[in-house]
Amino acid sequence: AQSVAQPEDQVNVAEGNPLTVKCTYSVSGNPYLFWYVQYPNRGLQFLLKYITGDNLVKGSYGFEAEFNKSQTSFHLKKPSALVSDSALYFCAVREDQAGTALIFGKGTTLSVSS
Amino acid sequence: EPEVTQTPSHQVTQMGQEVILRCVPISNHLYFYWYRQILGQKVEFLVSFYNNEISEKSEIFDDQFSVERPDGSNFTLKIRSTKLEDSAMYFCASSATSAPGELFFGEGSRLTVL
């Protein structure tokens, strides 16, 4: 069965500092990995995805994520955080050959202070 | 920019009542999904729908739940006899293809069962 773990409920970082939001996954086959962001009272918005190819993928708003197969991780990163990045971040996985639905983690709240 | 729209934004109902949540997916999309998010918990997959039939469903999606696409534009989720534990935010999503691309989410319908 597919699963995603986000070990931190909350990440706090000062504006201008780098941020990392952690995600690990478990699948039987090859993973397709995604990050979504949710602002208050809004739906989930796509940030980036890893399907194949380069392990470092770049997405919206300056975010990037690194796929690490040996550690089964897909951590979200940004070199310099903004207060406006404060939101709830979800990692998701889909296993190839296992349908089209995404399986989400429980989410990590990112709080960026000025 | 095309978007997924959901109605109602908030519904309060009594336990045992039937509820229908409505979604209008992006017009050229072919794959449709319902997810739910119980307050403070992760986003959980309920069901996916393609070519007028359910393609996948989770253990949560029991006989109390049903989906249909009655008129080629709306995609509905019906809960036949609501329980207290059905209280959650319900998200509709759609995608253009079965390829591992992004899902586009609506802003959600908050269901409160009293």
PDB file of C-alpha atoms in Angstrom:
ATOM      1  CA  ALA A   1       0.000   0.000   0.000  1.00  0.00           C
ATOM      2  CA  GLN A   2       1.095   3.533  -0.685  1.00  0.00           C
ATOM      3  CA  SER A   3       1.708   5.915   2.203  1.00  0.00           C
ATOM      4  CA  VAL A   4       3.258   9.281   2.923  1.00  0.00           C
ATOM      5  CA  ALA A   5       4.712  10.546   6.175  1.00  0.00           C
ATOM      6  CA  GLN A   6       5.281  14.166   7.110  1.00  0.00           C
ATOM      7  CA  PRO A   7       7.045  13.913  10.455  1.00  0.00           C
ATOM      8  CA  GLU A   8       6.630  17.555  11.478  1.00  0.00           C
ATOM      9  CA  ASP A   9       3.264  19.079  12.331  1.00  0.00           C
ATOM     10  CA  GLN A  10       4.775  22.554  12.230  1.00  0.00           C
ATOM     11  CA  VAL A  11       7.923  24.220  10.904  1.00  0.00           C
ATOM     12  CA  ASN A  12       8.889  27.684  12.057  1.00  0.00           C
ATOM     13  CA  VAL A  13      11.433  29.781  10.181  1.00  0.00           C
ATOM     14  CA  ALA A  14      12.429  33.429  10.034  1.00  0.00           C
ATOM     15  CA  GLU A  15      11.910  35.400   6.852  1.00  0.00           C
ATOM     16  CA  GLY A  16      14.955  35.234   4.619  1.00  0.00           C
ATOM     17  CA  ASN A  17      16.172  31.951   6.063  1.00  0.00           C
ATOM     18  CA  PRO A  18      16.096  28.674   4.133  1.00  0.00           C
ATOM     19  CA  LEU A  19      13.234  26.311   4.820  1.00  0.00           C
ATOM     20  CA  THR A  20      12.772  22.558   4.583  1.00  0.00           C
ATOM     21  CA  VAL A  21       9.536  20.628   4.948  1.00  0.00           C
ATOM     22  CA  LYS A  22      10.133  16.909   5.217  1.00  0.00           C
ATOM     23  CA  CYS A  23       8.354  14.060   3.466  1.00  0.00           C
ATOM     24  CA  THR A  24       9.017  10.343   3.230  1.00  0.00           C
ATOM     25  CA  TYR A  25       7.027   7.835   1.239  1.00  0.00           C
ATOM     26  CA  SER A  26       6.391   4.138   0.903  1.00  0.00           C
ATOM     27  CA  VAL A  27       5.347   2.453  -2.332  1.00  0.00           C
ATOM     28  CA  SER A  28       5.891  -0.929  -3.926  1.00  0.00           C
ATOM     29  CA  GLY A  29       6.791   0.344  -7.374  1.00  0.00           C
ATOM     30  CA  ASN A  30       8.100   3.603  -8.742  1.00  0.00           C
ATOM     31  CA  PRO A  31       6.744   6.715  -7.069  1.00  0.00           C
ATOM     32  CA  TYR A  32       5.273   9.846  -8.533  1.00  0.00           C
ATOM     33  CA  LEU A  33       5.649  12.561  -5.901  1.00  0.00           C
ATOM     34  CA  PHE A  34       3.881  15.880  -5.448  1.00  0.00           C
ATOM     35  CA  TRP A  35       3.740  18.894  -3.167  1.00  0.00           C
ATOM     36  CA  TYR A  36       0.593  20.933  -2.673  1.00  0.00           C
ATOM     37  CA  VAL A  37      -0.029  24.058  -0.602  1.00  0.00           C
ATOM     38  CA  GLN A  38      -3.249  25.078   1.135  1.00  0.00           C
ATOM     39  CA  TYR A  39      -3.922  28.631   2.232  1.00  0.00           C
ATOM     40  CA  PRO A  40      -6.669  29.306   4.799  1.00  0.00           C
ATOM     41  CA  ASN A  41     -10.157  28.601   3.480  1.00  0.00           C
ATOM     42  CA  ARG A  42      -8.818  27.598   0.075  1.00  0.00           C
ATOM     43  CA  GLY A  43      -8.373  24.378  -1.855  1.00  0.00           C
ATOM     44  CA  LEU A  44      -5.076  22.664  -2.445  1.00  0.00           C
ATOM     45  CA  GLN A  45      -2.779  24.242  -5.018  1.00  0.00           C
ATOM     46  CA  PHE A  46      -0.146  22.320  -6.936  1.00  0.00           C
ATOM     47  CA  LEU A  47       3.473  23.336  -6.289  1.00  0.00           C
ATOM     48  CA  LEU A  48       5.653  20.767  -8.026  1.00  0.00           C
ATOM     49  CA  LYS A  49       6.057  17.125  -8.961  1.00  0.00           C
ATOM     50  CA  TYR A  50       8.657  14.452  -9.531  1.00  0.00           C
ATOM     51  CA  ILE A  51       7.894  11.914 -12.217  1.00  0.00           C
ATOM     52  CA  THR A  52      11.263  10.897 -13.589  1.00  0.00           C
ATOM     53  CA  GLY A  53      14.598  12.437 -14.513  1.00  0.00           C
ATOM     54  CA  ASP A  54      16.515  14.950 -12.426  1.00  0.00           C
ATOM     55  CA  ASN A  55      16.198  14.365  -8.726  1.00  0.00           C
ATOM     56  CA  LEU A  56      15.920  18.105  -8.053  1.00  0.00           C
ATOM     57  CA  VAL A  57      12.664  19.550  -9.302  1.00  0.00           C
ATOM     58  CA  LYS A  58      11.700  23.204  -9.318  1.00  0.00           C
ATOM     59  CA  GLY A  59       8.195  24.481  -8.891  1.00  0.00           C
ATOM     60  CA  SER A  60       6.055  27.507  -8.223  1.00  0.00           C
ATOM     61  CA  TYR A  61       6.977  30.446  -5.968  1.00  0.00           C
ATOM     62  CA  GLY A  62      10.676  29.504  -5.795  1.00  0.00           C
ATOM     63  CA  PHE A  63      10.103  26.123  -4.163  1.00  0.00           C
ATOM     64  CA  GLU A  64      12.080  23.050  -5.065  1.00  0.00           C
ATOM     65  CA  ALA A  65      12.180  19.460  -3.885  1.00  0.00           C
ATOM     66  CA  GLU A  66      14.766  16.723  -3.993  1.00  0.00           C
ATOM     67  CA  PHE A  67      13.884  13.120  -4.699  1.00  0.00           C
ATOM     68  CA  ASN A  68      16.104  10.700  -2.800  1.00  0.00           C
ATOM     69  CA  LYS A  69      15.365   7.112  -3.703  1.00  0.00           C
ATOM     70  CA  SER A  70      17.662   5.510  -1.142  1.00  0.00           C
ATOM     71  CA  GLN A  71      16.093   7.482   1.698  1.00  0.00           C
ATOM     72  CA  THR A  72      12.587   7.368   0.143  1.00  0.00           C
ATOM     73  CA  SER A  73      12.308  11.082   0.735  1.00  0.00           C
ATOM     74  CA  PHE A  74      11.009  14.090  -1.158  1.00  0.00           C
ATOM     75  CA  HIS A  75      11.733  17.127   1.017  1.00  0.00           C
ATOM     76  CA  LEU A  76      10.426  20.548   0.012  1.00  0.00           C
ATOM     77  CA  LYS A  77      12.916  23.406   0.146  1.00  0.00           C
ATOM     78  CA  LYS A  78      13.215  27.103  -0.487  1.00  0.00           C
ATOM     79  CA  PRO A  79      16.447  29.096  -0.187  1.00  0.00           C
ATOM     80  CA  SER A  80      14.839  32.201   1.309  1.00  0.00           C
ATOM     81  CA  ALA A  81      11.461  32.086   3.047  1.00  0.00           C
ATOM     82  CA  LEU A  82       8.811  34.784   2.753  1.00  0.00           C
ATOM     83  CA  VAL A  83       6.081  35.599   5.267  1.00  0.00           C
ATOM     84  CA  SER A  84       3.603  34.895   2.462  1.00  0.00           C
ATOM     85  CA  ASP A  85       4.845  31.290   2.318  1.00  0.00           C
ATOM     86  CA  SER A  86       3.062  30.632   5.611  1.00  0.00           C
ATOM     87  CA  ALA A  87       0.512  27.930   4.833  1.00  0.00           C
ATOM     88  CA  LEU A  88      -0.242  24.218   5.136  1.00  0.00           C
ATOM     89  CA  TYR A  89       1.903  21.993   2.909  1.00  0.00           C
ATOM     90  CA  PHE A  90       0.977  18.512   1.782  1.00  0.00           C
ATOM     91  CA  CYS A  91       3.190  15.873   0.255  1.00  0.00           C
ATOM     92  CA  ALA A  92       1.473  13.277  -1.935  1.00  0.00           C
ATOM     93  CA  VAL A  93       2.435  10.092  -3.727  1.00  0.00           C
ATOM     94  CA  ARG A  94       1.029   8.075  -6.544  1.00  0.00           C
ATOM     95  CA  GLU A  95       2.469   4.714  -7.453  1.00  0.00           C
ATOM     96  CA  ASP A  96       2.873   3.852 -11.084  1.00  0.00           C
ATOM     97  CA  GLN A  97       0.548   1.040 -12.148  1.00  0.00           C
ATOM     98  CA  ALA A  98      -1.677   1.791  -9.158  1.00  0.00           C
ATOM     99  CA  GLY A  99      -4.394   4.082 -10.453  1.00  0.00           C
ATOM    100  CA  THR A 100      -4.594   7.833 -10.672  1.00  0.00           C
ATOM    101  CA  ALA A 101      -5.483   8.881  -7.137  1.00  0.00           C
ATOM    102  CA  LEU A 102      -2.966  10.744  -5.006  1.00  0.00           C
ATOM    103  CA  ILE A 103      -2.334   9.671  -1.426  1.00  0.00           C
ATOM    104  CA  PHE A 104      -1.622  12.633   0.846  1.00  0.00           C
ATOM    105  CA  GLY A 105       0.354  13.067   4.014  1.00  0.00           C
ATOM    106  CA  LYS A 106      -1.183  14.756   7.047  1.00  0.00           C
ATOM    107  CA  GLY A 107       0.301  18.121   6.208  1.00  0.00           C
ATOM    108  CA  THR A 108       2.879  20.423   7.769  1.00  0.00           C
ATOM    109  CA  THR A 109       2.093  23.962   8.828  1.00  0.00           C
ATOM    110  CA  LEU A 110       4.826  26.367   7.787  1.00  0.00           C
ATOM    111  CA  SER A 111       5.031  29.575   9.779  1.00  0.00           C
ATOM    112  CA  VAL A 112       7.400  32.267   8.543  1.00  0.00           C
ATOM    113  CA  SER A 113       8.025  35.141  10.944  1.00  0.00           C
ATOM    114  CA  SER A 114       9.128  38.618   9.941  1.00  0.00           C
TER     115      SER A 114
ATOM    116  CA  GLU B   1      -8.063  30.708 -15.489  1.00  0.00           C
ATOM    117  CA  PRO B   2     -10.321  27.635 -15.370  1.00  0.00           C
ATOM    118  CA  GLU B   3     -11.141  26.351 -11.917  1.00  0.00           C
ATOM    119  CA  VAL B   4     -13.048  23.674 -10.073  1.00  0.00           C
ATOM    120  CA  THR B   5     -16.087  25.064  -8.281  1.00  0.00           C
ATOM    121  CA  GLN B   6     -17.924  23.470  -5.384  1.00  0.00           C
ATOM    122  CA  THR B   7     -21.278  24.106  -3.737  1.00  0.00           C
ATOM    123  CA  PRO B   8     -22.316  24.590  -1.032  1.00  0.00           C
ATOM    124  CA  SER B   9     -19.342  26.099   0.733  1.00  0.00           C
ATOM    125  CA  HIS B  10     -20.806  25.052   4.072  1.00  0.00           C
ATOM    126  CA  GLN B  11     -23.685  22.743   4.939  1.00  0.00           C
ATOM    127  CA  VAL B  12     -25.057  21.892   8.348  1.00  0.00           C
ATOM    128  CA  THR B  13     -27.251  18.816   8.595  1.00  0.00           C
ATOM    129  CA  GLN B  14     -28.790  16.534  11.164  1.00  0.00           C
ATOM    130  CA  MET B  15     -27.465  13.024  11.653  1.00  0.00           C
ATOM    131  CA  GLY B  16     -29.276  10.571   9.399  1.00  0.00           C
ATOM    132  CA  GLN B  17     -30.097  13.116   6.702  1.00  0.00           C
ATOM    133  CA  GLU B  18     -28.997  12.809   3.097  1.00  0.00           C
ATOM    134  CA  VAL B  19     -26.496  15.310   1.753  1.00  0.00           C
ATOM    135  CA  ILE B  20     -25.458  16.072  -1.813  1.00  0.00           C
ATOM    136  CA  LEU B  21     -22.279  17.979  -2.477  1.00  0.00           C
ATOM    137  CA  ARG B  22     -21.822  19.407  -5.938  1.00  0.00           C
ATOM    138  CA  CYS B  23     -18.774  20.075  -8.050  1.00  0.00           C
ATOM    139  CA  VAL B  24     -18.204  21.519 -11.487  1.00  0.00           C
ATOM    140  CA  PRO B  25     -14.835  20.242 -12.728  1.00  0.00           C
ATOM    141  CA  ILE B  26     -12.736  22.010 -15.324  1.00  0.00           C
ATOM    142  CA  SER B  27     -14.570  21.578 -18.583  1.00  0.00           C
ATOM    143  CA  ASN B  28     -12.090  19.512 -20.629  1.00  0.00           C
ATOM    144  CA  HIS B  29     -11.050  17.274 -17.744  1.00  0.00           C
ATOM    145  CA  LEU B  30     -11.913  13.605 -17.795  1.00  0.00           C
ATOM    146  CA  TYR B  31     -10.930  12.311 -14.352  1.00  0.00           C
ATOM    147  CA  PHE B  32     -12.774  13.369 -11.213  1.00  0.00           C
ATOM    148  CA  TYR B  33     -12.077  12.825  -7.546  1.00  0.00           C
ATOM    149  CA  TRP B  34     -13.495  13.365  -4.111  1.00  0.00           C
ATOM    150  CA  TYR B  35     -11.265  13.778  -1.074  1.00  0.00           C
ATOM    151  CA  ARG B  36     -12.115  14.686   2.488  1.00  0.00           C
ATOM    152  CA  GLN B  37     -10.221  16.332   5.301  1.00  0.00           C
ATOM    153  CA  ILE B  38     -11.429  15.878   8.847  1.00  0.00           C
ATOM    154  CA  LEU B  39     -10.415  18.871  10.942  1.00  0.00           C
ATOM    155  CA  GLY B  40      -6.762  18.648  11.874  1.00  0.00           C
ATOM    156  CA  GLN B  41      -6.199  15.432   9.968  1.00  0.00           C
ATOM    157  CA  LYS B  42      -4.818  14.499   6.603  1.00  0.00           C
ATOM    158  CA  VAL B  43      -6.495  14.744   3.237  1.00  0.00           C
ATOM    159  CA  GLU B  44      -8.029  11.328   2.518  1.00  0.00           C
ATOM    160  CA  PHE B  45      -8.904   9.885  -0.870  1.00  0.00           C
ATOM    161  CA  LEU B  46     -12.508   8.789  -1.266  1.00  0.00           C
ATOM    162  CA  VAL B  47     -13.175   7.966  -4.905  1.00  0.00           C
ATOM    163  CA  SER B  48     -12.119   8.549  -8.480  1.00  0.00           C
ATOM    164  CA  PHE B  49     -14.433   8.582 -11.480  1.00  0.00           C
ATOM    165  CA  TYR B  50     -13.767   8.210 -15.171  1.00  0.00           C
ATOM    166  CA  ASN B  51     -15.921   7.460 -18.179  1.00  0.00           C
ATOM    167  CA  ASN B  52     -19.083   7.525 -16.068  1.00  0.00           C
ATOM    168  CA  GLU B  53     -17.975   4.944 -13.605  1.00  0.00           C
ATOM    169  CA  ILE B  54     -15.966   4.620 -10.430  1.00  0.00           C
ATOM    170  CA  SER B  55     -12.362   3.720 -11.219  1.00  0.00           C
ATOM    171  CA  GLU B  56     -11.005   3.539  -7.668  1.00  0.00           C
ATOM    172  CA  LYS B  57     -12.391   3.911  -4.187  1.00  0.00           C
ATOM    173  CA  SER B  58     -11.020   3.802  -0.695  1.00  0.00           C
ATOM    174  CA  GLU B  59     -12.250   1.884   2.344  1.00  0.00           C
ATOM    175  CA  ILE B  60     -13.957   5.068   3.519  1.00  0.00           C
ATOM    176  CA  PHE B  61     -16.218   5.060   0.468  1.00  0.00           C
ATOM    177  CA  ASP B  62     -18.781   2.560   1.718  1.00  0.00           C
ATOM    178  CA  ASP B  63     -22.398   1.971   0.734  1.00  0.00           C
ATOM    179  CA  GLN B  64     -23.426   5.260   2.325  1.00  0.00           C
ATOM    180  CA  PHE B  65     -21.543   7.159  -0.369  1.00  0.00           C
ATOM    181  CA  SER B  66     -22.294   7.457  -4.061  1.00  0.00           C
ATOM    182  CA  VAL B  67     -21.112   9.618  -6.926  1.00  0.00           C
ATOM    183  CA  GLU B  68     -22.575  10.535 -10.251  1.00  0.00           C
ATOM    184  CA  ARG B  69     -22.134  12.877 -13.163  1.00  0.00           C
ATOM    185  CA  PRO B  70     -25.749  13.580 -13.998  1.00  0.00           C
ATOM    186  CA  ASP B  71     -25.481  16.078 -16.806  1.00  0.00           C
ATOM    187  CA  GLY B  72     -21.969  16.178 -18.249  1.00  0.00           C
ATOM    188  CA  SER B  73     -20.859  19.129 -16.162  1.00  0.00           C
ATOM    189  CA  ASN B  74     -21.715  18.469 -12.516  1.00  0.00           C
ATOM    190  CA  PHE B  75     -20.035  15.789 -10.426  1.00  0.00           C
ATOM    191  CA  THR B  76     -21.848  15.019  -7.192  1.00  0.00           C
ATOM    192  CA  LEU B  77     -21.106  13.203  -3.965  1.00  0.00           C
ATOM    193  CA  LYS B  78     -24.099  11.884  -2.049  1.00  0.00           C
ATOM    194  CA  ILE B  79     -23.999  10.729   1.528  1.00  0.00           C
ATOM    195  CA  ARG B  80     -27.147   8.723   2.111  1.00  0.00           C
ATOM    196  CA  SER B  81     -27.489   8.849   5.891  1.00  0.00           C
ATOM    197  CA  THR B  82     -24.966  11.144   7.492  1.00  0.00           C
ATOM    198  CA  LYS B  83     -23.104  10.271  10.672  1.00  0.00           C
ATOM    199  CA  LEU B  84     -21.317  12.571  13.081  1.00  0.00           C
ATOM    200  CA  GLU B  85     -17.982  11.300  11.805  1.00  0.00           C
ATOM    201  CA  ASP B  86     -18.817  12.452   8.286  1.00  0.00           C
ATOM    202  CA  SER B  87     -18.192  16.023   9.428  1.00  0.00           C
ATOM    203  CA  ALA B  88     -15.268  17.177   7.323  1.00  0.00           C
ATOM    204  CA  MET B  89     -14.158  19.381   4.462  1.00  0.00           C
ATOM    205  CA  TYR B  90     -14.889  17.642   1.184  1.00  0.00           C
ATOM    206  CA  PHE B  91     -12.715  18.518  -1.807  1.00  0.00           C
ATOM    207  CA  CYS B  92     -13.497  17.822  -5.413  1.00  0.00           C
ATOM    208  CA  ALA B  93     -10.631  17.583  -7.892  1.00  0.00           C
ATOM    209  CA  SER B  94     -10.229  16.964 -11.583  1.00  0.00           C
ATOM    210  CA  SER B  95      -7.452  16.165 -14.012  1.00  0.00           C
ATOM    211  CA  ALA B  96      -7.153  16.140 -17.767  1.00  0.00           C
ATOM    212  CA  THR B  97      -5.495  12.778 -18.204  1.00  0.00           C
ATOM    213  CA  SER B  98      -4.484   9.646 -16.365  1.00  0.00           C
ATOM    214  CA  ALA B  99      -0.846  10.655 -16.727  1.00  0.00           C
ATOM    215  CA  PRO B 100       0.813  11.572 -13.422  1.00  0.00           C
ATOM    216  CA  GLY B 101       0.084  15.263 -13.557  1.00  0.00           C
ATOM    217  CA  GLU B 102      -1.460  17.655 -11.143  1.00  0.00           C
ATOM    218  CA  LEU B 103      -4.944  17.492  -9.788  1.00  0.00           C
ATOM    219  CA  PHE B 104      -6.910  20.729  -9.710  1.00  0.00           C
ATOM    220  CA  PHE B 105      -8.847  21.150  -6.487  1.00  0.00           C
ATOM    221  CA  GLY B 106     -11.924  23.131  -5.618  1.00  0.00           C
ATOM    222  CA  GLU B 107     -12.112  25.221  -2.471  1.00  0.00           C
ATOM    223  CA  GLY B 108     -14.061  22.593  -0.619  1.00  0.00           C
ATOM    224  CA  SER B 109     -17.461  22.073   0.975  1.00  0.00           C
ATOM    225  CA  ARG B 110     -17.525  22.029   4.742  1.00  0.00           C
ATOM    226  CA  LEU B 111     -20.044  19.512   6.070  1.00  0.00           C
ATOM    227  CA  THR B 112     -21.118  19.705   9.691  1.00  0.00           C
ATOM    228  CA  VAL B 113     -23.270  16.863  10.999  1.00  0.00           C
ATOM    229  CA  LEU B 114     -25.089  17.547  14.260  1.00  0.00           C
TER     230      LEU B 114
END
